[in-house]
PDB file of C-alpha atoms and ligand atoms in Angstrom:
ATOM      1  CA  MET A  87      -0.019   0.168  -0.178  1.00 92.00           C
ATOM      2  CA  GLN A  88       2.788   2.290   0.920  1.00 95.00           C
ATOM      3  CA  THR A  89       4.045   2.345  -2.994  1.00 97.00           C
ATOM      4  CA  ILE A  90       0.350   3.437  -3.998  1.00 98.00           C
ATOM      5  CA  PHE A  91       0.305   6.182  -1.565  1.00 98.00           C
ATOM      6  CA  GLN A  92       3.794   7.551  -2.870  1.00 98.00           C
ATOM      7  CA  THR A  93       2.213   7.306  -6.182  1.00 98.00           C
ATOM      8  CA  ILE A  94      -0.277   9.536  -5.333  1.00 98.00           C
ATOM      9  CA  LYS A  95       1.932  12.194  -3.723  1.00 98.00           C
ATOM     10  CA  ASP A  96       3.578  11.917  -6.765  1.00 98.00           C
ATOM     11  CA  ILE A  97       0.679  12.626  -8.663  1.00 98.00           C
ATOM     12  CA  ALA A  98      -0.223  15.186  -6.826  1.00 98.00           C
ATOM     13  CA  ILE A  99       2.528  17.090  -7.080  1.00 98.00           C
ATOM     14  CA  LYS A 100       1.881  16.780 -11.254  1.00 98.00           C
ATOM     15  CA  ILE A 101      -1.550  17.707 -11.111  1.00 98.00           C
ATOM     16  CA  ASP A 102      -1.064  20.410  -9.123  1.00 98.00           C
ATOM     17  CA  HIS A 103       1.359  22.002 -11.257  1.00 97.00           C
ATOM     18  CA  ALA A 104      -0.710  21.711 -14.546  1.00 97.00           C
ATOM     19  CA  ILE A 105      -3.398  23.220 -12.374  1.00 97.00           C
ATOM     20  CA  LYS A 106      -1.152  26.618 -12.066  1.00 96.00           C
ATOM     21  CA  THR A 107       0.680  26.338 -15.509  1.00 94.00           C
ATOM     22  CA  GLU A 108      -1.957  24.401 -18.013  1.00 91.00           C
ATOM     23  CA  ASP A 109      -5.141  25.541 -19.993  1.00 86.00           C
ATOM     24  CA  LEU A 110      -8.093  25.988 -18.350  1.00 85.00           C
ATOM     25  CA  GLY A 111     -10.608  25.655 -21.298  1.00 87.00           C
ATOM     26  CA  TYR A 112     -12.812  23.120 -22.312  1.00 87.00           C
ATOM     27  CA  SER A 113     -11.672  20.071 -24.388  1.00 86.00           C
ATOM     28  CA  ASP A 114     -13.673  18.831 -27.342  1.00 86.00           C
ATOM     29  CA  SER A 115     -14.994  15.677 -25.587  1.00 86.00           C
ATOM     30  CA  SER A 116     -17.177  14.341 -22.474  1.00 83.00           C
ATOM     31  CA  ASN A 117     -16.929  11.953 -19.647  1.00 81.00           C
ATOM     32  CA  ALA A 118     -19.000   9.167 -18.808  1.00 77.00           C
ATOM     33  CA  SER A 119     -21.551  11.104 -17.246  1.00 78.00           C
ATOM     34  CA  GLY A 120     -22.250  13.078 -20.126  1.00 79.00           C
ATOM     35  CA  GLU A 121     -20.138  16.167 -18.401  1.00 82.00           C
ATOM     36  CA  ASP A 122     -18.387  18.307 -20.446  1.00 85.00           C
ATOM     37  CA  GLN A 123     -14.498  17.874 -19.855  1.00 86.00           C
ATOM     38  CA  LEU A 124     -12.183  20.724 -18.998  1.00 88.00           C
ATOM     39  CA  LYS A 125      -9.018  19.901 -20.435  1.00 92.00           C
ATOM     40  CA  LEU A 126      -7.076  19.497 -17.177  1.00 95.00           C
ATOM     41  CA  ASP A 127      -9.718  16.717 -16.482  1.00 95.00           C
ATOM     42  CA  VAL A 128      -7.999  15.049 -18.950  1.00 95.00           C
ATOM     43  CA  LYS A 129      -4.499  15.860 -18.530  1.00 96.00           C
ATOM     44  CA  SER A 130      -4.845  14.958 -14.554  1.00 97.00           C
ATOM     45  CA  ASP A 131      -7.032  11.350 -15.723  1.00 97.00           C
ATOM     46  CA  TYR A 132      -3.489  10.957 -17.891  1.00 97.00           C
ATOM     47  CA  ILE A 133      -1.452  11.617 -15.124  1.00 98.00           C
ATOM     48  CA  ILE A 134      -3.082   9.410 -12.674  1.00 98.00           C
ATOM     49  CA  GLU A 135      -2.877   6.256 -15.524  1.00 98.00           C
ATOM     50  CA  GLU A 136       0.719   6.969 -16.713  1.00 98.00           C
ATOM     51  CA  ALA A 137       1.566   6.785 -12.368  1.00 98.00           C
ATOM     52  CA  PHE A 138      -0.253   3.665 -11.877  1.00 98.00           C
ATOM     53  CA  LYS A 139       1.077   1.856 -14.867  1.00 98.00           C
ATOM     54  CA  GLY A 140       4.263   1.379 -13.310  1.00 97.00           C
ATOM     55  CA  VAL A 141       2.820  -0.429  -9.959  1.00 98.00           C
ATOM     56  CA  ASP A 142       2.622  -4.031 -10.399  1.00 98.00           C
ATOM     57  CA  ILE A 143      -0.081  -4.258  -6.821  1.00 98.00           C
ATOM     58  CA  VAL A 144      -2.516  -2.136  -9.191  1.00 98.00           C
ATOM     59  CA  LYS A 145      -5.014  -4.798 -10.953  1.00 98.00           C
ATOM     60  CA  ALA A 146      -7.176  -2.071 -12.664  1.00 98.00           C
ATOM     61  CA  LEU A 147      -8.022   1.444 -12.812  1.00 98.00           C
ATOM     62  CA  ILE A 148     -11.894   2.738 -13.082  1.00 98.00           C
ATOM     63  CA  SER A 149     -11.523   6.400 -13.367  1.00 97.00           C
ATOM     64  CA  GLU A 150     -14.634   9.407 -13.432  1.00 95.00           C
ATOM     65  CA  GLU A 151     -13.640  10.341 -16.511  1.00 92.00           C
ATOM     66  CA  LYS A 152     -13.914   7.224 -18.252  1.00 92.00           C
ATOM     67  CA  GLU A 153     -16.067   4.328 -19.157  1.00 92.00           C
ATOM     68  CA  GLY A 154     -15.105   0.823 -18.315  1.00 92.00           C
ATOM     69  CA  VAL A 155     -12.075  -0.695 -16.495  1.00 96.00           C
ATOM     70  CA  LEU A 156      -8.240  -0.050 -17.532  1.00 97.00           C
ATOM     71  CA  GLU A 157      -6.605  -3.549 -17.097  1.00 98.00           C
ATOM     72  CA  LEU A 158      -3.337  -2.763 -15.675  1.00 98.00           C
ATOM     73  CA  HIS A 159      -1.003  -5.703 -13.992  1.00 98.00           C
ATOM     74  CA  GLU A 160      -3.184  -9.473 -14.254  1.00 97.00           C
ATOM     75  CA  GLU A 161      -0.924 -10.181 -11.035  1.00 97.00           C
ATOM     76  CA  GLY A 162      -2.130  -7.176  -9.311  1.00 98.00           C
ATOM     77  CA  ILE A 163      -4.398  -7.206  -6.178  1.00 98.00           C
ATOM     78  CA  TYR A 164      -6.066  -3.586  -6.271  1.00 98.00           C
ATOM     79  CA  THR A 165      -8.270  -1.946  -8.166  1.00 98.00           C
ATOM     80  CA  ILE A 166      -7.964   1.721  -7.814  1.00 98.00           C
ATOM     81  CA  CYS A 167     -11.460   3.869  -8.488  1.00 98.00           C
ATOM     82  CA  TYR A 168     -10.214   7.214  -8.685  1.00 98.00           C
ATOM     83  CA  ASP A 169     -11.920  10.947  -9.685  1.00 98.00           C
ATOM     84  CA  PRO A 170      -8.902  12.433 -11.308  1.00 98.00           C
ATOM     85  CA  LEU A 171      -9.970  16.117 -10.689  1.00 97.00           C
ATOM     86  CA  ASP A 172     -13.054  16.692  -8.366  1.00 98.00           C
ATOM     87  CA  GLY A 173     -14.863  20.391  -8.829  1.00 96.00           C
ATOM     88  CA  SER A 174     -12.734  21.158 -11.690  1.00 94.00           C
ATOM     89  CA  SER A 175     -15.079  23.979 -13.068  1.00 93.00           C
ATOM     90  CA  LEU A 176     -14.208  25.882  -9.691  1.00 96.00           C
ATOM     91  CA  ALA A 177     -10.234  25.785 -10.688  1.00 94.00           C
ATOM     92  CA  ASP A 178     -11.174  28.982 -13.005  1.00 92.00           C
ATOM     93  CA  VAL A 179     -12.285  30.990 -10.431  1.00 96.00           C
ATOM     94  CA  ASN A 180      -8.998  30.109  -8.527  1.00 96.00           C
ATOM     95  CA  LEU A 181     -10.957  27.981  -5.590  1.00 97.00           C
ATOM     96  CA  SER A 182      -9.692  24.515  -4.252  1.00 98.00           C
ATOM     97  CA  VAL A 183     -10.054  21.179  -6.414  1.00 98.00           C
ATOM     98  CA  GLY A 184      -8.836  17.778  -5.227  1.00 98.00           C
ATOM     99  CA  SER A 185      -8.667  14.166  -6.549  1.00 98.00           C
ATOM    100  CA  ILE A 186      -9.585  11.494  -4.641  1.00 98.00           C
ATOM    101  CA  PHE A 187      -8.821   7.585  -4.804  1.00 98.00           C
ATOM    102  CA  GLY A 188     -10.589   4.778  -3.803  1.00 98.00           C
ATOM    103  CA  ILE A 189      -8.407   1.510  -3.582  1.00 98.00           C
ATOM    104  CA  TYR A 190     -10.320  -1.815  -3.787  1.00 98.00           C
ATOM    105  CA  GLU A 191      -9.217  -5.222  -3.304  1.00 98.00           C
ATOM    106  CA  GLY A 192     -11.655  -7.352  -5.260  1.00 95.00           C
ATOM    107  CA  GLU A 193     -14.777  -6.359  -6.764  1.00 96.00           C
ATOM    108  CA  PRO A 194     -14.984  -2.435  -6.303  1.00 97.00           C
ATOM    109  CA  ARG A 195     -17.493  -1.919  -3.548  1.00 98.00           C
ATOM    110  CA  GLY A 196     -18.268  -0.630  -0.733  1.00 98.00           C
ATOM    111  CA  GLU A 197     -17.210  -3.601   1.879  1.00 98.00           C
ATOM    112  CA  ASN A 198     -14.174  -4.453  -0.727  1.00 98.00           C
ATOM    113  CA  LEU A 199     -12.823  -0.678   0.036  1.00 98.00           C
ATOM    114  CA  VAL A 200      -9.288  -1.110   1.811  1.00 98.00           C
ATOM    115  CA  ALA A 201      -8.195   2.219   2.211  1.00 98.00           C
ATOM    116  CA  SER A 202      -8.727   5.675   0.555  1.00 98.00           C
ATOM    117  CA  ALA A 203      -6.935   8.639   0.226  1.00 98.00           C
ATOM    118  CA  TYR A 204      -7.486  12.315  -1.449  1.00 99.00           C
ATOM    119  CA  VAL A 205      -5.872  15.531  -2.406  1.00 98.00           C
ATOM    120  CA  VAL A 206      -6.603  18.996  -2.226  1.00 98.00           C
ATOM    121  CA  TYR A 207      -4.930  21.464  -4.804  1.00 98.00           C
ATOM    122  CA  GLY A 208      -5.538  24.955  -3.125  1.00 97.00           C
ATOM    123  CA  PRO A 209      -3.046  27.308  -1.432  1.00 97.00           C
ATOM    124  CA  ARG A 210      -1.112  24.289  -0.390  1.00 97.00           C
ATOM    125  CA  ILE A 211      -1.392  20.671  -1.775  1.00 98.00           C
ATOM    126  CA  GLU A 212      -2.574  18.779   1.224  1.00 98.00           C
ATOM    127  CA  LEU A 213      -2.785  15.073   1.136  1.00 98.00           C
ATOM    128  CA  MET A 214      -5.094  12.993   3.408  1.00 98.00           C
ATOM    129  CA  LEU A 215      -4.335   8.964   3.773  1.00 98.00           C
ATOM    130  CA  ALA A 216      -6.640   6.372   5.355  1.00 98.00           C
ATOM    131  CA  THR A 217      -6.445   2.957   6.133  1.00 97.00           C
ATOM    132  CA  LYS A 218      -8.209   0.265   8.706  1.00 95.00           C
ATOM    133  CA  GLU A 219      -5.696   0.230  10.884  1.00 89.00           C
ATOM    134  CA  GLU A 220      -5.700   3.308  12.113  1.00 93.00           C
ATOM    135  CA  LYS A 221      -7.513   7.369  11.876  1.00 97.00           C
ATOM    136  CA  PRO A 222      -7.182   9.578   8.642  1.00 98.00           C
ATOM    137  CA  LEU A 223      -3.417  10.755   8.316  1.00 98.00           C
ATOM    138  CA  HIS A 224      -3.295  14.640   7.392  1.00 98.00           C
ATOM    139  CA  TYR A 225       0.027  15.908   4.760  1.00 98.00           C
ATOM    140  CA  ARG A 226       0.792  18.963   3.582  1.00 98.00           C
ATOM    141  CA  ALA A 227       3.407  19.587   0.599  1.00 98.00           C
ATOM    142  CA  ASN A 228       6.329  21.899   1.005  1.00 96.00           C
ATOM    143  CA  GLU A 229       8.704  22.220  -1.845  1.00 93.00           C
ATOM    144  CA  GLY A 230       7.497  18.733  -3.265  1.00 93.00           C
ATOM    145  CA  LEU A 231       7.581  16.893  -0.132  1.00 96.00           C
ATOM    146  CA  PHE A 232       4.500  15.489   2.017  1.00 98.00           C
ATOM    147  CA  ASN A 233       5.328  16.149   5.889  1.00 98.00           C
ATOM    148  CA  LEU A 234       2.829  14.451   8.283  1.00 98.00           C
ATOM    149  CA  ILE A 235       0.360  17.218  10.066  1.00 98.00           C
ATOM    150  CA  GLY A 236      -0.826  14.498  12.310  1.00 98.00           C
ATOM    151  CA  GLU A 237      -3.897  12.051  12.677  1.00 98.00           C
ATOM    152  CA  VAL A 238      -7.472  13.551  12.263  1.00 98.00           C
ATOM    153  CA  SER A 239     -10.646  12.938  14.466  1.00 98.00           C
ATOM    154  CA  LEU A 240     -14.180  14.204  14.727  1.00 98.00           C
ATOM    155  CA  ASN A 241     -15.657  15.935  17.666  1.00 98.00           C
ATOM    156  CA  GLU A 242     -19.148  14.191  18.930  1.00 98.00           C
ATOM    157  CA  LYS A 243     -20.700  17.568  17.578  1.00 98.00           C
ATOM    158  CA  GLY A 244     -19.144  20.173  15.288  1.00 98.00           C
ATOM    159  CA  LYS A 245     -20.515  23.911  14.095  1.00 98.00           C
ATOM    160  CA  LEU A 246     -19.946  23.433   9.908  1.00 98.00           C
ATOM    161  CA  ASN A 247     -23.076  22.680   7.822  1.00 98.00           C
ATOM    162  CA  ALA A 248     -22.342  21.972   3.981  1.00 98.00           C
ATOM    163  CA  PRO A 249     -25.423  21.815   2.538  1.00 98.00           C
ATOM    164  CA  GLY A 250     -25.453  20.756  -1.410  1.00 98.00           C
ATOM    165  CA  GLY A 251     -27.809  20.222  -4.348  1.00 97.00           C
ATOM    166  CA  THR A 252     -30.446  22.588  -5.763  1.00 97.00           C
ATOM    167  CA  GLN A 253     -32.215  23.917  -3.036  1.00 97.00           C
ATOM    168  CA  GLN A 254     -35.534  23.991  -5.004  1.00 98.00           C
ATOM    169  CA  TYR A 255     -35.686  21.018  -5.397  1.00 98.00           C
ATOM    170  CA  TRP A 256     -35.308  19.488  -1.873  1.00 98.00           C
ATOM    171  CA  SER A 257     -37.718  17.848   0.277  1.00 98.00           C
ATOM    172  CA  ASP A 258     -39.756  19.810   2.620  1.00 98.00           C
ATOM    173  CA  TYR A 259     -38.179  17.628   5.207  1.00 97.00           C
ATOM    174  CA  HIS A 260     -34.196  17.897   4.131  1.00 98.00           C
ATOM    175  CA  LYS A 261     -35.163  21.669   3.696  1.00 98.00           C
ATOM    176  CA  ARG A 262     -36.619  21.664   7.127  1.00 98.00           C
ATOM    177  CA  PHE A 263     -33.452  19.555   8.655  1.00 98.00           C
ATOM    178  CA  VAL A 264     -30.645  21.852   6.948  1.00 98.00           C
ATOM    179  CA  GLU A 265     -32.430  25.234   8.309  1.00 98.00           C
ATOM    180  CA  SER A 266     -32.662  23.556  12.002  1.00 98.00           C
ATOM    181  CA  LEU A 267     -28.864  23.869  11.574  1.00 98.00           C
ATOM    182  CA  PHE A 268     -28.801  27.287  10.921  1.00 98.00           C
ATOM    183  CA  ALA A 269     -31.154  28.005  13.755  1.00 98.00           C
ATOM    184  CA  GLU A 270     -28.743  26.520  16.040  1.00 98.00           C
ATOM    185  CA  GLY A 271     -25.924  28.804  14.906  1.00 98.00           C
ATOM    186  CA  TYR A 272     -24.149  26.405  12.280  1.00 98.00           C
ATOM    187  CA  ARG A 273     -21.507  28.065  10.137  1.00 98.00           C
ATOM    188  CA  LEU A 274     -22.672  27.945   6.001  1.00 98.00           C
ATOM    189  CA  ARG A 275     -19.633  26.125   4.391  1.00 98.00           C
ATOM    190  CA  TYR A 276     -19.683  25.075   0.915  1.00 98.00           C
ATOM    191  CA  SER A 277     -17.816  26.176  -2.033  1.00 98.00           C
ATOM    192  CA  GLY A 278     -19.243  23.244  -4.354  1.00 98.00           C
ATOM    193  CA  GLY A 279     -16.083  21.617  -4.440  1.00 98.00           C
ATOM    194  CA  MET A 280     -16.664  18.202  -2.560  1.00 98.00           C
ATOM    195  CA  VAL A 281     -12.755  17.308  -1.729  1.00 98.00           C
ATOM    196  CA  PRO A 282     -12.101  20.878   0.002  1.00 98.00           C
ATOM    197  CA  ASP A 283     -15.592  20.819   1.807  1.00 98.00           C
ATOM    198  CA  LEU A 284     -15.351  17.871   3.154  1.00 98.00           C
ATOM    199  CA  HIS A 285     -11.640  18.172   4.220  1.00 98.00           C
ATOM    200  CA  GLN A 286     -12.669  21.802   5.800  1.00 98.00           C
ATOM    201  CA  ILE A 287     -15.418  19.749   7.871  1.00 98.00           C
ATOM    202  CA  LEU A 288     -12.535  16.947   9.055  1.00 98.00           C
ATOM    203  CA  LEU A 289      -9.797  19.943   9.842  1.00 98.00           C
ATOM    204  CA  LYS A 290     -12.521  22.094  11.760  1.00 97.00           C
ATOM    205  CA  GLY A 291     -13.860  18.963  13.703  1.00 83.00           C
ATOM    206  CA  GLY A 292     -16.874  17.979  12.755  1.00 97.00           C
ATOM    207  CA  GLY A 293     -20.323  19.152  11.317  1.00 98.00           C
ATOM    208  CA  ILE A 294     -22.425  17.920   8.214  1.00 98.00           C
ATOM    209  CA  PHE A 295     -21.725  17.469   4.840  1.00 98.00           C
ATOM    210  CA  SER A 296     -25.133  16.693   2.766  1.00 98.00           C
ATOM    211  CA  TYR A 297     -25.990  15.916  -1.334  1.00 98.00           C
ATOM    212  CA  PRO A 298     -29.068  14.523  -0.933  1.00 98.00           C
ATOM    213  CA  GLY A 299     -31.492  12.788  -3.900  1.00 98.00           C
ATOM    214  CA  THR A 300     -33.774  15.953  -4.907  1.00 97.00           C
ATOM    215  CA  THR A 301     -36.836  16.043  -7.093  1.00 96.00           C
ATOM    216  CA  ASP A 302     -34.718  16.539 -10.117  1.00 96.00           C
ATOM    217  CA  VAL A 303     -31.912  14.041  -9.144  1.00 96.00           C
ATOM    218  CA  PRO A 304     -33.297  11.192  -6.988  1.00 97.00           C
ATOM    219  CA  LYS A 305     -30.872   9.207  -6.654  1.00 97.00           C
ATOM    220  CA  GLY A 306     -28.090  12.122  -5.702  1.00 97.00           C
ATOM    221  CA  LYS A 307     -25.102  13.687  -7.505  1.00 97.00           C
ATOM    222  CA  LEU A 308     -22.427  11.836  -6.467  1.00 98.00           C
ATOM    223  CA  ARG A 309     -20.302   8.748  -7.698  1.00 98.00           C
ATOM    224  CA  GLN A 310     -20.642   5.673  -5.456  1.00 98.00           C
ATOM    225  CA  LEU A 311     -17.028   4.515  -6.442  1.00 98.00           C
ATOM    226  CA  PHE A 312     -14.819   7.555  -6.509  1.00 97.00           C
ATOM    227  CA  GLU A 313     -15.932  10.005  -4.230  1.00 98.00           C
ATOM    228  CA  VAL A 314     -18.830   8.648  -1.644  1.00 98.00           C
ATOM    229  CA  ILE A 315     -17.280   5.501  -0.953  1.00 98.00           C
ATOM    230  CA  PRO A 316     -13.708   6.823  -0.049  1.00 98.00           C
ATOM    231  CA  PHE A 317     -14.919   9.764   1.741  1.00 99.00           C
ATOM    232  CA  ALA A 318     -17.550   7.429   3.836  1.00 98.00           C
ATOM    233  CA  PHE A 319     -14.343   5.767   4.803  1.00 98.00           C
ATOM    234  CA  MET A 320     -12.433   8.508   5.788  1.00 98.00           C
ATOM    235  CA  TYR A 321     -15.186   9.687   7.804  1.00 98.00           C
ATOM    236  CA  GLU A 322     -16.034   6.661   9.746  1.00 98.00           C
ATOM    237  CA  GLN A 323     -11.726   6.383  10.023  1.00 98.00           C
ATOM    238  CA  ALA A 324     -12.216   9.511  11.644  1.00 98.00           C
ATOM    239  CA  GLY A 325     -15.097   8.690  14.258  1.00 98.00           C
ATOM    240  CA  GLY A 326     -18.279  10.115  12.541  1.00 98.00           C
ATOM    241  CA  GLN A 327     -20.938   8.871  10.276  1.00 98.00           C
ATOM    242  CA  ALA A 328     -21.459   8.063   6.538  1.00 98.00           C
ATOM    243  CA  ILE A 329     -24.946   7.124   5.298  1.00 98.00           C
ATOM    244  CA  ASN A 330     -27.580   7.592   2.210  1.00 98.00           C
ATOM    245  CA  ASP A 331     -31.012   8.813   2.573  1.00 98.00           C
ATOM    246  CA  LYS A 332     -32.445   5.414   4.135  1.00 98.00           C
ATOM    247  CA  GLY A 333     -29.836   5.093   7.202  1.00 98.00           C
ATOM    248  CA  MET A 334     -27.852   2.535   5.275  1.00 98.00           C
ATOM    249  CA  ARG A 335     -23.336   2.663   5.512  1.00 98.00           C
ATOM    250  CA  LEU A 336     -22.107   4.229   2.369  1.00 98.00           C
ATOM    251  CA  MET A 337     -19.512   1.516   3.254  1.00 98.00           C
ATOM    252  CA  GLU A 338     -22.600  -0.628   2.664  1.00 98.00           C
ATOM    253  CA  LEU A 339     -23.116   0.414  -0.937  1.00 98.00           C
ATOM    254  CA  ILE A 340     -22.537  -2.383  -4.169  1.00 98.00           C
ATOM    255  CA  PRO A 341     -22.842  -0.277  -7.398  1.00 97.00           C
ATOM    256  CA  ALA A 342     -25.146  -1.931 -10.191  1.00 96.00           C
ATOM    257  CA  HIS A 343     -22.376   0.432 -12.625  1.00 96.00           C
ATOM    258  CA  PRO A 344     -19.547   1.762 -12.086  1.00 95.00           C
ATOM    259  CA  HIS A 345     -20.557   5.428 -12.171  1.00 96.00           C
ATOM    260  CA  ASP A 346     -23.820   4.741 -10.337  1.00 97.00           C
ATOM    261  CA  THR A 347     -24.552   7.905  -7.282  1.00 98.00           C
ATOM    262  CA  SER A 348     -26.076   7.864  -4.346  1.00 98.00           C
ATOM    263  CA  PRO A 349     -27.515  10.469  -1.543  1.00 98.00           C
ATOM    264  CA  CYS A 350     -25.157  11.224   0.884  1.00 98.00           C
ATOM    265  CA  PHE A 351     -24.424  12.967   4.435  1.00 98.00           C
ATOM    266  CA  PHE A 352     -21.279  12.635   6.090  1.00 99.00           C
ATOM    267  CA  GLY A 353     -20.405  13.828   9.531  1.00 98.00           C
ATOM    268  CA  SER A 354     -20.180  13.964  13.473  1.00 98.00           C
ATOM    269  CA  ASP A 355     -22.231  11.698  15.330  1.00 98.00           C
ATOM    270  CA  TYR A 356     -24.901  14.605  16.750  1.00 98.00           C
ATOM    271  CA  GLU A 357     -25.620  15.823  13.363  1.00 98.00           C
ATOM    272  CA  ILE A 358     -26.346  12.516  11.443  1.00 98.00           C
ATOM    273  CA  GLU A 359     -28.085  11.424  14.391  1.00 98.00           C
ATOM    274  CA  ALA A 360     -30.188  14.752  13.779  1.00 98.00           C
ATOM    275  CA  LEU A 361     -30.347  13.942   9.973  1.00 98.00           C
ATOM    276  CA  LYS A 362     -31.401  10.807  11.034  1.00 98.00           C
ATOM    277  CA  GLU A 363     -34.159  11.824  13.085  1.00 97.00           C
ATOM    278  CA  ALA A 364     -35.062  14.356  10.258  1.00 97.00           C
ATOM    279  CA  TYR A 365     -35.584  11.554   7.580  1.00 97.00           C
ATOM    280  CA  GLY A 366     -37.795   9.337  10.473  1.00 97.00           C
ATOM    281  CA  ILE A 367     -34.890   6.877   9.938  1.00 96.00           C
ATOM    282  CA  LYS A 368     -35.136   4.153  13.242  1.00 88.00           C
ATOM    283  CA  ALA A 369     -31.927   4.446  15.110  1.00 70.00           C
TER     284      ALA A 369
HETATM  285  P1  P6P B 193     -23.588  21.275  -6.537  1.00 96.41           P
HETATM  286  C1  P6P B 193     -18.338  19.010  -8.334  1.00 96.41           C
HETATM  287  O1  P6P B 193     -19.066  19.328  -9.950  1.00 96.41           O
HETATM  288  C2  P6P B 193     -19.402  17.953  -7.421  1.00 96.41           C
HETATM  289  O2  P6P B 193     -18.567  17.013  -8.607  1.00 96.41           O
HETATM  290  C3  P6P B 193     -18.549  18.201  -6.090  1.00 96.41           C
HETATM  291  O3  P6P B 193     -17.365  18.409  -5.994  1.00 96.41           O
HETATM  292  C4  P6P B 193     -19.452  19.030  -5.571  1.00 96.41           C
HETATM  293  O4  P6P B 193     -19.918  18.494  -4.082  1.00 96.41           O
HETATM  294  C5  P6P B 193     -21.009  18.896  -6.188  1.00 96.41           C
HETATM  295  O5  P6P B 193     -20.840  18.465  -7.365  1.00 96.41           O
HETATM  296  C6  P6P B 193     -21.336  20.054  -6.016  1.00 96.41           C
HETATM  297  O6  P6P B 193     -23.018  20.012  -6.931  1.00 96.41           O
HETATM  298  O7  P6P B 193     -25.124  20.955  -7.521  1.00 96.41           O
HETATM  299  O8  P6P B 193     -23.963  21.888  -5.120  1.00 96.41           O
HETATM  300  O9  P6P B 193     -23.524  22.237  -7.717  1.00 96.41           O
END
């Protein structure tokens, strides 16, 4: 696993350089979810693919930017599902974006995730690594080297509320839940970038990020393999919870298709328990 983590560190430096130096415009292609691709999406995907071609323990890659499975090494053990540049449309307004990696042993589904990682490309490059053995480890790059800052834990209750999705299409009970937290004094922290938004809640000790099913997108927007399950693992390892709109742990998701999405809620215990009550989910 350390070889995979070191490869992710090398990838992070290369993608950060691309963000800071290359064209921020659109390519002439779209991704597997039908979204227009930025040249940076394509370049980031290429950097990741090339990097893992040299890692024998990686059996296959599945990218949010492409259909299908890229078989790499027949004797490999791990399938890496990744979003090469999540929130990439924020790069041209100079907001933070990120890369997300889910590392699966066997069929890619929640129960087979053995590690996850994400990179935040912001004022500094930051990296979070999570395995089953310990709490997530937070690193910060300085002149190309990643220094360990420390372990990350969520408090029982936080102060940050990151409500995603188009508000006019929220359910009434979701709207009431979001507003109830603000009535308790929670601060709105939502940039439209999943990686920096979830990173902020982890580092600031807690709160909740919600991306519900909505009347226009009932199954939610965020992809299970590349976004939802890797962050669910991070939040559970940090002592929080990660569930869907039925109260199911997101780590139990079994996607029928690699690009399946799920309503998703990540947070500290207090906020997730409050959400369960608002959604009528029996404890
Ligand atoms: P909305 C970025 O496009 C993304 O996939 C995530 O990074 C982010 O959390 C979400 O979409 C934002 O979606 O509908 O709130 O703009």
